[in-house]
C-alpha positions as a printed NumPy array, in Angstrom:
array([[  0.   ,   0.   ,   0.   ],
       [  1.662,   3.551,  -0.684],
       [  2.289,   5.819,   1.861],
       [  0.402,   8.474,   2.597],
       [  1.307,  12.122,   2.737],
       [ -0.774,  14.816,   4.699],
       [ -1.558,  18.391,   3.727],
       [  1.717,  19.632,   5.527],
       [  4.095,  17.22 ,   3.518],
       [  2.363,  18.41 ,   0.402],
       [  2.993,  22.357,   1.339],
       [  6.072,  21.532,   2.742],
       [  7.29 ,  20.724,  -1.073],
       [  5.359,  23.653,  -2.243],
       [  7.048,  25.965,  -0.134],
       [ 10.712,  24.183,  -1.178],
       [  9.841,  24.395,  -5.045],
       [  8.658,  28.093,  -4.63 ],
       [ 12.164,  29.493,  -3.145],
       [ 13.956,  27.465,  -6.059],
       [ 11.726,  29.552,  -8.112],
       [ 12.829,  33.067,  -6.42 ],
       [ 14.495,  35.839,  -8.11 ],
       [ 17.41 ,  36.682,  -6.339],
       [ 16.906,  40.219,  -3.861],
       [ 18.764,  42.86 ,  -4.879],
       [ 21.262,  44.189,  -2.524],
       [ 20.9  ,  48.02 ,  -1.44 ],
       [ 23.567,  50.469,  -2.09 ],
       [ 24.621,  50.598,   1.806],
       [ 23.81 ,  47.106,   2.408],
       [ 26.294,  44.36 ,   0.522],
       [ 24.744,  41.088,   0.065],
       [ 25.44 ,  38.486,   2.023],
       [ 27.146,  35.414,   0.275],
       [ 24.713,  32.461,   0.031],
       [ 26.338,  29.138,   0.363],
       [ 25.03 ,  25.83 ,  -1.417],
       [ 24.003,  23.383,   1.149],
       [ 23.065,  19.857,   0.545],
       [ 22.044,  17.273,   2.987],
       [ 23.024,  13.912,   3.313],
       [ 21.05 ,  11.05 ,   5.496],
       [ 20.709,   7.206,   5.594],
       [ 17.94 ,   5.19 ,   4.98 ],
       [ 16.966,   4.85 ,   8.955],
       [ 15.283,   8.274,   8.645],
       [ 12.273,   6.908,   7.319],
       [ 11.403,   9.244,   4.788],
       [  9.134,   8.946,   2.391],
       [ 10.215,   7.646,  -1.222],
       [  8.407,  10.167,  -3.463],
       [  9.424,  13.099,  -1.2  ],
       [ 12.958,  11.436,  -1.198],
       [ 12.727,  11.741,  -5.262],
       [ 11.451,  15.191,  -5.395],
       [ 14.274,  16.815,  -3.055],
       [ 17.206,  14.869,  -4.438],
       [ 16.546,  15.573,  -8.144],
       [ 18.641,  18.466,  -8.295],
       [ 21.163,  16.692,  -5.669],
       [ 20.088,  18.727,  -2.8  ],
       [ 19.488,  14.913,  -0.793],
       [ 21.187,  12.31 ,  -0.748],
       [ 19.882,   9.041,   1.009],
       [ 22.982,   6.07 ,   1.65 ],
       [ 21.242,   2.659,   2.172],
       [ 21.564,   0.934,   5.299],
       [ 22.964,  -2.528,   4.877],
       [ 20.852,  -5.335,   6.242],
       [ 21.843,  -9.162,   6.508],
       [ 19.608, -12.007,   6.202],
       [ 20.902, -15.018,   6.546],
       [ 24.396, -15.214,   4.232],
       [ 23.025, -12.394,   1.996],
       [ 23.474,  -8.843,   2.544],
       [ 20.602,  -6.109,   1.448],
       [ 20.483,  -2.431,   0.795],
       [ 17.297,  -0.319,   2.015],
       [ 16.491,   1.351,  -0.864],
       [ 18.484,  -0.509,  -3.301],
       [ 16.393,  -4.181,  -2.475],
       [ 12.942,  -5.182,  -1.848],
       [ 13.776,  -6.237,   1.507],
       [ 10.392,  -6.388,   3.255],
       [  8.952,  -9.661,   2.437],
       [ 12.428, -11.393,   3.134],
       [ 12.704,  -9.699,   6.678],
       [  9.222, -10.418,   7.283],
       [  9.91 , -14.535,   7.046],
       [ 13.485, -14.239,   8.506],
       [ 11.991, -12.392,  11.983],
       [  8.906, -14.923,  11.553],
       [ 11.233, -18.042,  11.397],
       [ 14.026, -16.382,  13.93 ],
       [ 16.397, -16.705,  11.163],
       [ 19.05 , -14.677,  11.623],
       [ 19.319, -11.27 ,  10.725],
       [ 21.791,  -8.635,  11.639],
       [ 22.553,  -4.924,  10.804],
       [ 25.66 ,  -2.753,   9.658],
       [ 26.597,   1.068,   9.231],
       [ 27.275,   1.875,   5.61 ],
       [ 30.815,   2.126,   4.503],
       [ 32.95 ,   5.194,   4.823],
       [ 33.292,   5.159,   0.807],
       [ 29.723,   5.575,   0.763],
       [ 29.188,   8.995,   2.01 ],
       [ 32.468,  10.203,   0.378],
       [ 30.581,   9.421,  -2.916],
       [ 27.643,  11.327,  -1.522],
       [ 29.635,  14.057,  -0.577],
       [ 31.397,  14.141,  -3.76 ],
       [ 28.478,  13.725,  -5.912],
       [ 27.389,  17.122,  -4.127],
       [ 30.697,  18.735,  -4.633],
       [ 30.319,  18.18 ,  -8.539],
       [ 26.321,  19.261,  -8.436],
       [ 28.182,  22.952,  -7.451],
       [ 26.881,  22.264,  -3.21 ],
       [ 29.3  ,  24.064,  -1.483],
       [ 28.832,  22.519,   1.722],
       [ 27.342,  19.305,   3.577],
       [ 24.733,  18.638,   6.523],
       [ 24.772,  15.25 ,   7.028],
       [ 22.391,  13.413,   9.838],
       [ 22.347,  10.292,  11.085],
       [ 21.101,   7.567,  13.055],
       [ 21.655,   7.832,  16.975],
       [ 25.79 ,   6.754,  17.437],
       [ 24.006,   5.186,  21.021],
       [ 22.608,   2.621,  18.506],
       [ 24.818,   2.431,  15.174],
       [ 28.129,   3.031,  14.102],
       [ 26.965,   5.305,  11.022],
       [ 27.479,   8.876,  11.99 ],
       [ 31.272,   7.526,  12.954],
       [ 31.511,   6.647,   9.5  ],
       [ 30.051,   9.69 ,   8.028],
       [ 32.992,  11.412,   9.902],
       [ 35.459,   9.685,   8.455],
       [ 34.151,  10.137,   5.037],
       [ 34.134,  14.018,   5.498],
       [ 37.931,  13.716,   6.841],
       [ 38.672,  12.294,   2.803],
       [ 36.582,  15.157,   1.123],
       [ 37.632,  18.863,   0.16 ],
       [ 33.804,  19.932,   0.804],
       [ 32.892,  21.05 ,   4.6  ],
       [ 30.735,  18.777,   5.571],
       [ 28.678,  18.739,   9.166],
       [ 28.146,  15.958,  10.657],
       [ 25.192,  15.101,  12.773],
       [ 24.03 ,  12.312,  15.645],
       [ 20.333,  12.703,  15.434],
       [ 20.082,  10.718,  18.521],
       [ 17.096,   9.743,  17.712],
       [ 15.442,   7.083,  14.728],
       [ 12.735,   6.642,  11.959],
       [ 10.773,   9.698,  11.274],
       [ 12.337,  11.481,  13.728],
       [ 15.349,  11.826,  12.402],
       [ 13.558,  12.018,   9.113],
       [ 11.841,  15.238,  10.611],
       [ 15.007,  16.374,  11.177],
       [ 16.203,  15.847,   7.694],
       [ 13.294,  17.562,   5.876],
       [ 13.888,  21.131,   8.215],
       [ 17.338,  20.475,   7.162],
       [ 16.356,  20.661,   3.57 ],
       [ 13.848,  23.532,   3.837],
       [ 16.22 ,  25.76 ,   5.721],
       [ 19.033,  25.019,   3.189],
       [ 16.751,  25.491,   0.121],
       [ 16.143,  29.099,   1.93 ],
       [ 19.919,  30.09 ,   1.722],
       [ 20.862,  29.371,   5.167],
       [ 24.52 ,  28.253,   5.875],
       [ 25.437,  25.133,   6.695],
       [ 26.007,  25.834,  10.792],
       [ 22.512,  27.273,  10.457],
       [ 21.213,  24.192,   8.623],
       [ 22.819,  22.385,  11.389],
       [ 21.248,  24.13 ,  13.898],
       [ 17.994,  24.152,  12.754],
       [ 17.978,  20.115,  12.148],
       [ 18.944,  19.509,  15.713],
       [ 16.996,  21.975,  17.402],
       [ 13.981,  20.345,  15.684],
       [ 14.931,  16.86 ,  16.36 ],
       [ 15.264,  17.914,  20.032],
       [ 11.58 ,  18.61 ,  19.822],
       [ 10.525,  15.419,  18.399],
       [  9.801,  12.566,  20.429],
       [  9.608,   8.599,  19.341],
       [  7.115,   6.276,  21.49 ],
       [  6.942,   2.575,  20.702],
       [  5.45 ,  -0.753,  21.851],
       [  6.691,  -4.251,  20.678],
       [  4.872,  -7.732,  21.22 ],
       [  8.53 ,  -8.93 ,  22.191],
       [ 11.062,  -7.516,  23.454],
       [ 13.416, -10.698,  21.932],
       [ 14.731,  -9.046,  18.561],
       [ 15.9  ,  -6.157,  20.725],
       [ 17.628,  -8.622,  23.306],
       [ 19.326, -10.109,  20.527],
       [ 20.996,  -6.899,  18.861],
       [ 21.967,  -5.878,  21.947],
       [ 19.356,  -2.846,  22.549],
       [ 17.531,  -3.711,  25.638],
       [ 19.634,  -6.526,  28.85 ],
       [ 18.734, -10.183,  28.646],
       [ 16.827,  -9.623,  32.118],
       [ 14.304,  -6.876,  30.359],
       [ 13.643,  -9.479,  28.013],
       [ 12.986, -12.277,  30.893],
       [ 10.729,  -9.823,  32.276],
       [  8.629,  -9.367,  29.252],
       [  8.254, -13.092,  28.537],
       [  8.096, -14.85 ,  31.559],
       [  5.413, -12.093,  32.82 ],
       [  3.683, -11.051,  30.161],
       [  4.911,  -7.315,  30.59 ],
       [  4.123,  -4.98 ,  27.142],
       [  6.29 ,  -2.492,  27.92 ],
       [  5.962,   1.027,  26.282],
       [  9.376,   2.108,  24.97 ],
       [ 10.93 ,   5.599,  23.671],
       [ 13.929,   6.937,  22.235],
       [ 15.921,   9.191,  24.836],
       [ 19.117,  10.654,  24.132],
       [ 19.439,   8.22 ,  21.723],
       [ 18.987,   5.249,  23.371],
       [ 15.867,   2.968,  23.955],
       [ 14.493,   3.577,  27.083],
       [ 11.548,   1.516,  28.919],
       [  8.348,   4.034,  29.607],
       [  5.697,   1.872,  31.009],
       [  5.059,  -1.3  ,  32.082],
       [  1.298,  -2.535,  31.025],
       [ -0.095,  -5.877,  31.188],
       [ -1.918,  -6.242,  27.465],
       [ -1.083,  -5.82 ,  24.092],
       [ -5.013,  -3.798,  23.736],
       [ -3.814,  -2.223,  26.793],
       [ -0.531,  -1.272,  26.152],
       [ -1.852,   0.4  ,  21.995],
       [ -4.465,   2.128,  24.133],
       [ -1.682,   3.2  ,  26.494],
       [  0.826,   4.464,  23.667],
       [ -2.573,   6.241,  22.132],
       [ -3.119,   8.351,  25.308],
       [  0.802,   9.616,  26.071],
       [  1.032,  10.881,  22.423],
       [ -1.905,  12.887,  22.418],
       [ -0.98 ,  14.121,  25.382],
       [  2.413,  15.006,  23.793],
       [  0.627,  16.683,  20.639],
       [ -1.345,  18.66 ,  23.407],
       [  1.416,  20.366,  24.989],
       [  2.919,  21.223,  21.439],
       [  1.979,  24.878,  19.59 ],
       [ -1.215,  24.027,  17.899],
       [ -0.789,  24.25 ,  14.347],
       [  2.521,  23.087,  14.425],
       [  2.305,  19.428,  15.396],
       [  3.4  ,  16.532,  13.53 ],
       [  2.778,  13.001,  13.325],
       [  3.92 ,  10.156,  11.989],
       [  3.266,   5.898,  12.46 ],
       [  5.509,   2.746,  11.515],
       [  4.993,  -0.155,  11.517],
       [  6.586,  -4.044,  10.498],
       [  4.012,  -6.699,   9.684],
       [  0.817,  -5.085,  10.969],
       [ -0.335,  -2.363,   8.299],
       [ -4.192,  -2.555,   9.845],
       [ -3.305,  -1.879,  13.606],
       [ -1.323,   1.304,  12.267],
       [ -4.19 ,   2.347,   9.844],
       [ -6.322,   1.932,  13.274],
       [ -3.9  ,   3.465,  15.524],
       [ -3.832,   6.739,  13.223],
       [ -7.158,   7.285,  13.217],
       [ -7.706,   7.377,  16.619],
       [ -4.765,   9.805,  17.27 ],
       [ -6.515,  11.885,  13.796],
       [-10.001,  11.671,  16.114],
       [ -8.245,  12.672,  19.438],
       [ -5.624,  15.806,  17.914],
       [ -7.814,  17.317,  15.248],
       [ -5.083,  20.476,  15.145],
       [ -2.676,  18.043,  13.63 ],
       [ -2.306,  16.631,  10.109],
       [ -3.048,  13.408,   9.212],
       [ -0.529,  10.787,  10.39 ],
       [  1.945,   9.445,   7.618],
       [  1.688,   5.82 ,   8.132],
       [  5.019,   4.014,   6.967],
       [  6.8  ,   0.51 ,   7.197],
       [  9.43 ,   0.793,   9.699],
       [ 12.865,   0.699,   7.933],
       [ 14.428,  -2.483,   7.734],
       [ 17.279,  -1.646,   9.654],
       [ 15.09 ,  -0.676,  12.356],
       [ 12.784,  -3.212,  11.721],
       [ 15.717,  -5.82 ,  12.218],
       [ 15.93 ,  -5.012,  15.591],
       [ 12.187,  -4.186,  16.566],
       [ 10.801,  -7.035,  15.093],
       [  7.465,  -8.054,  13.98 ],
       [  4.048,  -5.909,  14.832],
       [  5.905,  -3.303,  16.258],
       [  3.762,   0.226,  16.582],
       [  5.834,   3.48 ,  16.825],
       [  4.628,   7.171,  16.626],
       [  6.61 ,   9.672,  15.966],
       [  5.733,  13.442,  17.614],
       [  7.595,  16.41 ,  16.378],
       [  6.947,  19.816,  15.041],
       [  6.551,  21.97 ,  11.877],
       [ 10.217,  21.654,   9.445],
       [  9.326,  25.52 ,   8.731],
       [ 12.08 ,  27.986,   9.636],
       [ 10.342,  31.493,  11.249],
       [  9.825,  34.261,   8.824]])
C-alpha cells in the first residue's frame, strides 16, 4: 500500500519548489549582500522518509539518502536498493538470523562528492543515533577524505524522527541558510521530536543488543508490554502494562498528550509499523479523532534496519513539530 502524505508534507514541497523559483533580492547600495552558500544534505535510509518526497528533493542533488545494509541469513541487502520487506518479514517470523551494519565510509564520500560536482558548497549530514549504530562515525570519516565542509550530525534519535530532522534540514538550506545554520535548525527540531513505541517482544531487541537479557525475561516470563521511547538516543523503557489492547491504548493516550502540549498548528505526526499495516491504519485514526489540530498521520513501514531489531508488529509514533524555519 503507498504511503500516505498529509496536507503539511504536500505544502512543505510547495514551499521548497517556490524558493527554487525566487528571483534573487537585490542588494541596497549601503547594504552588501550576504554570500549564500550551497548546502546539501546527506542522510541514511533509517530516517524513514518517504520515497516520493525522497525523489522530489534529491533531483537536483540537494538529498542524498545512503542505504543501510541489512543481513539475512548469508546475503546482505540495501534499504532502498532491495525489496527487503517480504524477506525480513519470514526471517523475523522463522528467527532466522538477521543482523545490521553502518554503511561504509566510501559511501558517504561518494555522496559528498556527488554534491561537490552538483556545485553544493557545503554538507549537513544526519544520522542515526551513534548510542545505537556506528553510522554517523563513518560519516565522519568520510568528510575527513573530502575537500567539501561537511557537518556531521548524531540525530540521537530514529525513523521519522530523524527524518523530521532531515526535511527542516532541507527547507532551511533550500532558503539560503549556511550550513552551521542548517545544522542548527535540524537539531533543534529533532530535540523537539519525540519517538514512542510498543513491541509484542522484546526478543529481537535482546538479541541486537538494545535492551539486557533480564528486560527481556521480564517481558516473557510475565507477560509485561512495555511502552518504549527513544531518549538521548537510546531505547528507554516508559511503562510497564499488562496487554497488548492495553498497552496500543496506552501508547494512544501519552502521544496525544504530547501533541497537546505542542503549539497548535505546528504538530506533527507520523506511524511505523513491520508486519501489521491494519493496527497502524487503526492506531492513526484514533490519534486523527483525538488531535484534530494536527495533520493526518503518515503511516510508513518501519525501515528495515530498524525493523531488524524491533521485530514483527511493532507500533511506533513519531511526535515532532513543523520543518518551517520562522519568517
Amino acid at each position: 500500500m503507498p504511503e500516505r502524505e498529509p496536507p503539511a508534507w504536500i505544502w512543505l514541497k510547495e514551499r521548497v519548489s517556490r524558493l527554487r523559483q525566487l528571483p534573487s533580492p537585490v542588494p541596497v547600495a549601503d547594504k552588501p549582500m550576504a554570500a549564500v552558500v550551497r548546502t546539501a544534505i546527506v542522510t541514511d535510509s533509517a530516517a524513514a522518509l518517504p520515497a516520493d518526497w525522497v525523489a522530489a528533493f534529491a533531483a537536483d542533488g540537494r538529498l542524498a539518502v545512503v542505504p543501510m545494509p541489512v543481513m539475512v541469513g548469508d546475503e546482505i541487502y540495501g534499504e532502498g536498493e532491495d525489496d527487503i520487506t517480504q524477506t525480513l518479514s519470514l526471517a523475523l517470523a522463522s528467527g532466522a538470523s538477521v543482523k545490521t551494519s553502518r554503511p561504509s565510509p566510501g559511501q558517504f564520500e561518494q555522496a559528498y562528492l556527488a554534491a561537490q560536482r552538483r556545485g553544493f558548497e557545503a554538507v549537513v549530514s544526519i544520522h542515526l543515533s551513534s548510542e545505537l549504530s556506528g553510522t554517523a562515525d563513518a560519516a565522519r570519516l568520510a568528510s575527513e577524505r573530502v575537500t567539501i565542509p561537511v557537518e556531521v550530525v548524531d540525530s540521537r534519535t530514529v525513523g521519522m524522527a530523524q527524518g523530521m530532522g532531515v526535511q527542516s534540514a532541507v527547507v532551511a538550506a533550500a532558503t539560503g541558510q549556511g550550513a552551521a545554520e542548517v545544522r542548527e535548525f535540524a537539531e533543534k527540531r529533532m530535540a523537539r521530536t519525540k519517538v514512542y513505541f510498543y513491541v509484542p517482544s522484546l526478543e529481537q531487541l535482546r538479541r541486537g543488543g538494545r535492551i539486557g537479557a533480564a528486560a527481556s525475561l521480564l517481558g516473557t516470563v510475565l507477560a509485561i508490554k512495555p511502552i518504549l521511547a527513544v531518549d538521548g538516543g537510546r531505547i528507554v523503557p516508559l511503562e510497564k502494562v499488562r496487554s497488548a489492547v492495553r498497552a496500543v491504548a496506552r501508547l494512544e493516550e501519552i502521544v496525544a498528550a504530547d501533541v497537546a502540549s505542542r503549539p497548535p498548528g505546528q504538530q506533527r505526526l507520523a506511524v511505523h509499523h513491520f508486519g501489521n499495516l491494519a493496527e497502524a491504519e487503526t492506531l492513526a485514526a484514533r490519534l486523527s479523532e483525538k488531535c484534530q489540530d494536527c495533520p493526518p498521520p503518515q503511516i510508513s513501514v518501519l525501515p528495515a534496519v530498524l525493523a531488524a531489531h524491533a521485530g514483527l508488529g511493532v507500533l511506533a509514533v513519531i511526535v515532532g513539530e513543523s520543518s518551517t524555519p520562522a519568517d
